[in-house]
Short mmCIF file of C-alpha atoms and ligand atoms in Angstrom, two decimals:
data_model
loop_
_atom_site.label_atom_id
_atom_site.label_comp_id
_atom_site.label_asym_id
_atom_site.label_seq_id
_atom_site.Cartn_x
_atom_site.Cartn_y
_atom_site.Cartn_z
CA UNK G 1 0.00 0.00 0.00
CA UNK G 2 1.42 3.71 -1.00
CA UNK G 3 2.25 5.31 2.35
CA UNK G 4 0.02 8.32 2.31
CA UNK G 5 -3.02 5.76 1.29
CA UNK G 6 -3.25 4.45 5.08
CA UNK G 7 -5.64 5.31 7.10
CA UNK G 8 -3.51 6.12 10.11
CA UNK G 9 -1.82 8.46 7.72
CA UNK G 10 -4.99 9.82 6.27
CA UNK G 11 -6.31 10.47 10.09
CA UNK G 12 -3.01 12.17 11.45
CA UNK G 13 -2.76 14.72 8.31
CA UNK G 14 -6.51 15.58 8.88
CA UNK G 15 -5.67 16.11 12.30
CA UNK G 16 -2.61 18.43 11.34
CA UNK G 17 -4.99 20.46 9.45
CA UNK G 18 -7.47 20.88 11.95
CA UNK G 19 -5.13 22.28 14.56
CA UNK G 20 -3.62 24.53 11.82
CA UNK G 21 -7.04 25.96 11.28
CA UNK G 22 -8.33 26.46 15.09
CA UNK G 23 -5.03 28.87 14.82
CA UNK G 24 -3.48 26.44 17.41
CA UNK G 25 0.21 25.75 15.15
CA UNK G 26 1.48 29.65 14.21
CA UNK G 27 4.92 29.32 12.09
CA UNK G 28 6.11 25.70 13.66
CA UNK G 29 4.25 26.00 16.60
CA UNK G 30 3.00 22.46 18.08
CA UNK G 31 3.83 18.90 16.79
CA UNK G 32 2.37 15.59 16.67
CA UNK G 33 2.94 12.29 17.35
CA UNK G 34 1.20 8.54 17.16
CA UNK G 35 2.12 5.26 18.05
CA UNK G 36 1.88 2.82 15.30
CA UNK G 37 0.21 -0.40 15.58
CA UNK G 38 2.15 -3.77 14.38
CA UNK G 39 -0.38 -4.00 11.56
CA UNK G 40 -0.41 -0.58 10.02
CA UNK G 41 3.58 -1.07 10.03
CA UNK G 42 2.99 -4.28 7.75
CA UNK G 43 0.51 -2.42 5.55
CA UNK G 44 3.16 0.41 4.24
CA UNK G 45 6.80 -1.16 5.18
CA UNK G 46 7.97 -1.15 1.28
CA UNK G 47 7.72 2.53 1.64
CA UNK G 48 10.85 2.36 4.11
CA UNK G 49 14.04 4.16 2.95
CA UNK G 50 15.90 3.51 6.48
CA UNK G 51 18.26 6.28 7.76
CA UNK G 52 20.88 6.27 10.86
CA UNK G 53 20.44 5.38 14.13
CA UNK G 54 20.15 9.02 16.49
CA UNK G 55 19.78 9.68 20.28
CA UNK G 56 16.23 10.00 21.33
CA UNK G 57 17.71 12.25 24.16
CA UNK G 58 15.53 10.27 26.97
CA UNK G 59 15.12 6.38 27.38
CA UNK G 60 12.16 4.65 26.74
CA UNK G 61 12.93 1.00 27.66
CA UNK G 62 8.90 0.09 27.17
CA UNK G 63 8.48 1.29 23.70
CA UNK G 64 11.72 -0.10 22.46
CA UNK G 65 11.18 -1.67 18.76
CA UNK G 66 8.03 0.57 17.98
CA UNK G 67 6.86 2.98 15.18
CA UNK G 68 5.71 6.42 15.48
CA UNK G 69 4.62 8.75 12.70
CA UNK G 70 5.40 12.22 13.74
CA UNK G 71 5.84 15.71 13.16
CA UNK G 72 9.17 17.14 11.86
CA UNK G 73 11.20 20.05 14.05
CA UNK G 74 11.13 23.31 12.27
CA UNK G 75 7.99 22.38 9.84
CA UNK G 76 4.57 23.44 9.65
CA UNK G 77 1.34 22.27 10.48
CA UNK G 78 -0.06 24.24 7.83
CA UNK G 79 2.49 22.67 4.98
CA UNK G 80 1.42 19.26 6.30
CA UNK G 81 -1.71 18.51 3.82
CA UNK G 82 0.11 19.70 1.32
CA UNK G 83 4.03 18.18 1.49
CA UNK G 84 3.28 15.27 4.06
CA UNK G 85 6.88 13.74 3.12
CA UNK G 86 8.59 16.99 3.61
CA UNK G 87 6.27 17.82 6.62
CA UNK G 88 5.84 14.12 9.25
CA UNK G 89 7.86 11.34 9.14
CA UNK G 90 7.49 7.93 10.48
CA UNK G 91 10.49 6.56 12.50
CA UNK G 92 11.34 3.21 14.51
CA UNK G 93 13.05 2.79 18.13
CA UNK G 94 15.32 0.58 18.99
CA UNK G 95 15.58 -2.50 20.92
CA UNK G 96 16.46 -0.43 24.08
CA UNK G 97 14.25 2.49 23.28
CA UNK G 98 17.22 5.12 23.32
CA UNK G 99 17.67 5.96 19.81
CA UNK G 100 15.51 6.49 16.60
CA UNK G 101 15.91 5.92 13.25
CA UNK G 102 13.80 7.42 10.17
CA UNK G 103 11.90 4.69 8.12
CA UNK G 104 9.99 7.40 5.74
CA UNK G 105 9.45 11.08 4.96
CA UNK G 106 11.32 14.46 5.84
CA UNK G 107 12.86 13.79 1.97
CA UNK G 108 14.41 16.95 2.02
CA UNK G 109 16.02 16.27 5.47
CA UNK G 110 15.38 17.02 8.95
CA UNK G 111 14.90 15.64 12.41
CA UNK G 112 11.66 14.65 14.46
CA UNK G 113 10.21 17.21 16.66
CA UNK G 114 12.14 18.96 19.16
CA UNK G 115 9.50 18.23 21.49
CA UNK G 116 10.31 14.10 20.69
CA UNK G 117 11.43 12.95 24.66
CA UNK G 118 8.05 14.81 25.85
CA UNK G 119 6.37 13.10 23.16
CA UNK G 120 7.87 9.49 24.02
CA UNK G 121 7.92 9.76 27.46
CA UNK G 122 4.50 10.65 27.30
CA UNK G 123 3.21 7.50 25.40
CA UNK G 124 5.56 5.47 27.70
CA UNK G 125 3.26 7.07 30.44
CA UNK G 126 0.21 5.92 28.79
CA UNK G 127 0.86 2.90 27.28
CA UNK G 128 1.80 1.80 30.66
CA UNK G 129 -1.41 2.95 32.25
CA UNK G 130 -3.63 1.52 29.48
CA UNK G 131 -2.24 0.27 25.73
CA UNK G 132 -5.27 1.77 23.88
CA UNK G 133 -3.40 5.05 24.09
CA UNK G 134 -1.75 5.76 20.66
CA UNK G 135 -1.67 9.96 20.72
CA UNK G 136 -0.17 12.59 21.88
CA UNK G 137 -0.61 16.43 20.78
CA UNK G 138 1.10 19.44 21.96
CA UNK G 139 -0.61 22.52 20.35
CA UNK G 140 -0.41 26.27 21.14
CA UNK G 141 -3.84 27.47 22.25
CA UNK G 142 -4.19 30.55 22.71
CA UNK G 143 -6.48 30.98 25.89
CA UNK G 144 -4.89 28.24 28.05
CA UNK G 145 -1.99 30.36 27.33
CA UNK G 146 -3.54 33.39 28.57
CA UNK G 147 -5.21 31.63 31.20
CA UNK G 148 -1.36 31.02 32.43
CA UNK G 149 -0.60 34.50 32.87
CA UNK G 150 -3.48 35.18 35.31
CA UNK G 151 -4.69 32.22 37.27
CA UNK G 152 -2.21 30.30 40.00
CA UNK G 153 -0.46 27.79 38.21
CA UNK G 154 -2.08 24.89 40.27
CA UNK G 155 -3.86 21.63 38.91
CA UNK G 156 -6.64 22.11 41.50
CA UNK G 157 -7.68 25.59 40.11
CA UNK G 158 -6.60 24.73 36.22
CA UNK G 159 -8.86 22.08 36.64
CA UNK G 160 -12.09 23.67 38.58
CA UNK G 161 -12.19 26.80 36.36
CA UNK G 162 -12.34 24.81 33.18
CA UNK G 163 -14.99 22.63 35.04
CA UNK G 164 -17.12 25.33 35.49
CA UNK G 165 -17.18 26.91 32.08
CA UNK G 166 -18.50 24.18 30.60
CA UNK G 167 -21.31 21.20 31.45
CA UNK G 168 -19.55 18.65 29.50
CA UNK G 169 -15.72 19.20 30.34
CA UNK G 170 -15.65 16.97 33.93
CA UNK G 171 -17.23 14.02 31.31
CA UNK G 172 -14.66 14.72 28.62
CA UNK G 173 -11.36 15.23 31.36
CA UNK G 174 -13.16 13.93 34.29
CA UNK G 175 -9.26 13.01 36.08
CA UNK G 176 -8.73 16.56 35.66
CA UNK G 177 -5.80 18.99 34.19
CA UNK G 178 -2.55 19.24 35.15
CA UNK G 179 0.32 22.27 34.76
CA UNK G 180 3.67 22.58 34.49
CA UNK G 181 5.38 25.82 35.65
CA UNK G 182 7.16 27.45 33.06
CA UNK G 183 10.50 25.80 31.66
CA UNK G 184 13.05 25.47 28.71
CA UNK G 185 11.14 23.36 26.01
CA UNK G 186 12.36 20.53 23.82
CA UNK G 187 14.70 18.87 26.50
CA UNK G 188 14.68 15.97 28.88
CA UNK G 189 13.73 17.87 31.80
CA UNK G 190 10.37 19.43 30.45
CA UNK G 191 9.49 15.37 29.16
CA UNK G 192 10.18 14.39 32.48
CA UNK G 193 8.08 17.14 34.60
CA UNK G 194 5.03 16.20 31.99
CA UNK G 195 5.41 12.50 32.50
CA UNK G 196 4.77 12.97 35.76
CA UNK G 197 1.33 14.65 35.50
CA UNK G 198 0.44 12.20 32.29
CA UNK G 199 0.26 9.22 34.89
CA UNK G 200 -2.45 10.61 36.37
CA UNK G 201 -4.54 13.02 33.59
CA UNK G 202 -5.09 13.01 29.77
CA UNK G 203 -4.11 16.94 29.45
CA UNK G 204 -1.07 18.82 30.67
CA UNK G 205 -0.45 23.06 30.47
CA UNK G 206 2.90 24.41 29.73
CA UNK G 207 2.66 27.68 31.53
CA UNK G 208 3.35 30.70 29.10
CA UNK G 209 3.33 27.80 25.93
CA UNK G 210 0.91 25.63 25.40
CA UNK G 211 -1.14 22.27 25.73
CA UNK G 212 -0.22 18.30 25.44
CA UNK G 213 -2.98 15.69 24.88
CA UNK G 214 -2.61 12.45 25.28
CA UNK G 215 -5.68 9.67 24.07
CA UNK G 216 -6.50 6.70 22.29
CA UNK G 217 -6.90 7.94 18.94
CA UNK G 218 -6.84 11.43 16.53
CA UNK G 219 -10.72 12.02 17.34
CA UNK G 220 -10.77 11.70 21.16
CA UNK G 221 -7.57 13.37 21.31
CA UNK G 222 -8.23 16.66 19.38
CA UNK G 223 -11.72 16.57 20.80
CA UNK G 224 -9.94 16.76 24.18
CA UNK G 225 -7.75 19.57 22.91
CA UNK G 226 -10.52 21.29 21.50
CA UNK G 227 -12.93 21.02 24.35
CA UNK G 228 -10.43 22.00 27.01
CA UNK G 229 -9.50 25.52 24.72
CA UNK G 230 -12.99 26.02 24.32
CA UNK G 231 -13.72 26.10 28.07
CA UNK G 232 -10.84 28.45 28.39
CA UNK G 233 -11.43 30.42 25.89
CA UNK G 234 -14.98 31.23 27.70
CA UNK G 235 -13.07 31.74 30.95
CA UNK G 236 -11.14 34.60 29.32
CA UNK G 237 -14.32 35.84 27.77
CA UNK G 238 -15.95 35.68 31.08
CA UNK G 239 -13.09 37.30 32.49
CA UNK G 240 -12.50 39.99 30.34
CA UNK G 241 -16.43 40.82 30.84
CA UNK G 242 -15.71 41.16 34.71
CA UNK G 243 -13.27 39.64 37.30
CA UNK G 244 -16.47 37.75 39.27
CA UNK G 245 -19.28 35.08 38.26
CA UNK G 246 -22.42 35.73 39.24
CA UNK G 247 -23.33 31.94 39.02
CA UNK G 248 -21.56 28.88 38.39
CA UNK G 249 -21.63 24.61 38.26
CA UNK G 250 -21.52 24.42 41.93
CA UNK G 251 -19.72 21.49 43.98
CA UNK G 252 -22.98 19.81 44.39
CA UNK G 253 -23.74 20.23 40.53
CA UNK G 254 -20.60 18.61 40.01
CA UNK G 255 -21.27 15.37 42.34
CA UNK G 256 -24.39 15.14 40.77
CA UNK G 257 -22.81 14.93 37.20
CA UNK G 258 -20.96 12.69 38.64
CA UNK G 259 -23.76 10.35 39.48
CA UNK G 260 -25.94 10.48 36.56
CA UNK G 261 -22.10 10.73 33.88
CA UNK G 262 -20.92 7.48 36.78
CA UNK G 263 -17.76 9.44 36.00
CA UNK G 264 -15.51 9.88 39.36
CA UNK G 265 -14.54 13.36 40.05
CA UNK G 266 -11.38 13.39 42.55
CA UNK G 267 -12.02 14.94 45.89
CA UNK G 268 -9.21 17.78 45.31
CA UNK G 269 -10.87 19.62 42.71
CA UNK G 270 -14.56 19.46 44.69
CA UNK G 271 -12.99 22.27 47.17
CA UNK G 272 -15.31 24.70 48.81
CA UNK G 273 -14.25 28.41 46.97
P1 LIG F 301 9.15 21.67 16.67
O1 LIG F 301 9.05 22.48 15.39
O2 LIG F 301 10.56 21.19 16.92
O3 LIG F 301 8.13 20.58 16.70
O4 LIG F 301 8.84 22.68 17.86
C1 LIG F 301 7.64 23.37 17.94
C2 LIG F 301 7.18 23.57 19.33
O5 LIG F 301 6.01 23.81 19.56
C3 LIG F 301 8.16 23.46 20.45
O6 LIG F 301 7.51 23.40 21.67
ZN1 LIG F 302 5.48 24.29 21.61
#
């Protein structure tokens, strides 16, 4: 099967495109990445023009042998549609999950994204906590952003104020939102720090920078993306209207949710304000 004939393919350029035009992937802003399964690998392997072996810059031991088609450093979403083998390229790990290789794409040259040890650190995360996860997004919205310049820098109140701006967000990120203060991108530490918080939620802040997603395929996990910048972009609306709510999805309104979503809302974000 031609490369950019697989479905996997298909899905992840649609998904490029659809974060270029929310406005969430200005210049090279943002990259992409998902985790290939055995079979799709068989379906487009004589595609493969193999390159060298390069550091990953982090280890992951668990995803040693695997595919992932991601985005390259330096390109843009919005080229993606319309160069995919200049734009993405798919590359394999190896058998100690340290160092990378490119199978196909970037024909003009060019590494994986910067962001790549966030990226696989993150699916190690998640494939650990459940192996349906395949995708993780890091995307530059613009009112989480915001958000970051004005609200504590605290999962608990991250978490609650996106709650309340919108009925379904507890059902769609119902473990919550977590936030990294700010910090150098595109290096071990930064893949590290979001690890951390990807054990326990699907959605991580970069103060001052932007989002990561992680889910189990491109719909759930630009749906997540999308929902999450929606409710803050209504915050900032609601904000910029005037500093205090008049109403709100109380505590109570949340348990209830709860009940009748059988979603389970941790403790920690059900504070009395
Ligand atoms: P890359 O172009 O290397 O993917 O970097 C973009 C970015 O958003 C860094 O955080
Ligand atoms: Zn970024």
């Amino acid at each position: 099967m031609k490369f950019l004939e697989a479905k996997f393919v298909k899905g992840f350029i649609r998904m490029c495109d659809d974060g270029w035009n929310q406005g969430w992937h200005e210049r090279n802003g943002g990259n992409l990445s998902y985790r290939v399964k055995p079979e799709e690998v068989g379906l487009v392997k004589e595609n493969f023009n193999t390159k060298e072996w390069q550091p990953i810059g982090a280890s992951v031991p668990t995803l040693a042998n695997e595919y992932f088609l991601v985005t390259g450093s330096g390109k843009y979403f919005r080229n993606v549609s319309i160069q995919p083998e200049d734009s993405i390229c798919m590359i394999e790990l190896d058998e100690k999950g340290e160092k990378y290789r490119i199978v196909w794409g970037l024909i003009h040259g060019g590494k994986p994204t910067s962001e790549l040890p966030s990226h696989l650190m993150n699916h190690e995360v998640k494939a650990l906590v459940n192996p349906e996860y395949r995708v993780i997004y890091h995307a530059h919205t613009t009112n989480i952003i915001a958000l970051t310049f004005v609200l504590p820098l605290k999962d608990e109140v991250f978490t609650r104020e996106l709650w309340e701006m919108a009925t379904e967000c507890p059902v769609v990120f119902p473990s919550g939102v977590g936030v990294v203060g700010w910090m150098v991108p595109g290096g071990k530490e930064i893949a590290i720090a979001t690890s951390k918080l990807m054990k326990e939620y699907d959605l991580a802040i970069w103060a001052h920078h932007g989002m990561f997603a992680a889910g189990y395929d491109f719909d759930l996990t630009f749906g997540l993306m999308h929902t999450a910048e929606k409710a803050a972009e209504i915050l900032v609306k609601t904000l910029s209207m005037q500093p205090n709510k008049l109403q709100t999805i109380t505590t109570q309104n949340f348990r209830n949710l709860a009940i009748d979503f059988k979603v389970t809302l941790p403790e920690k974000f059900l504070y009395e304000k």
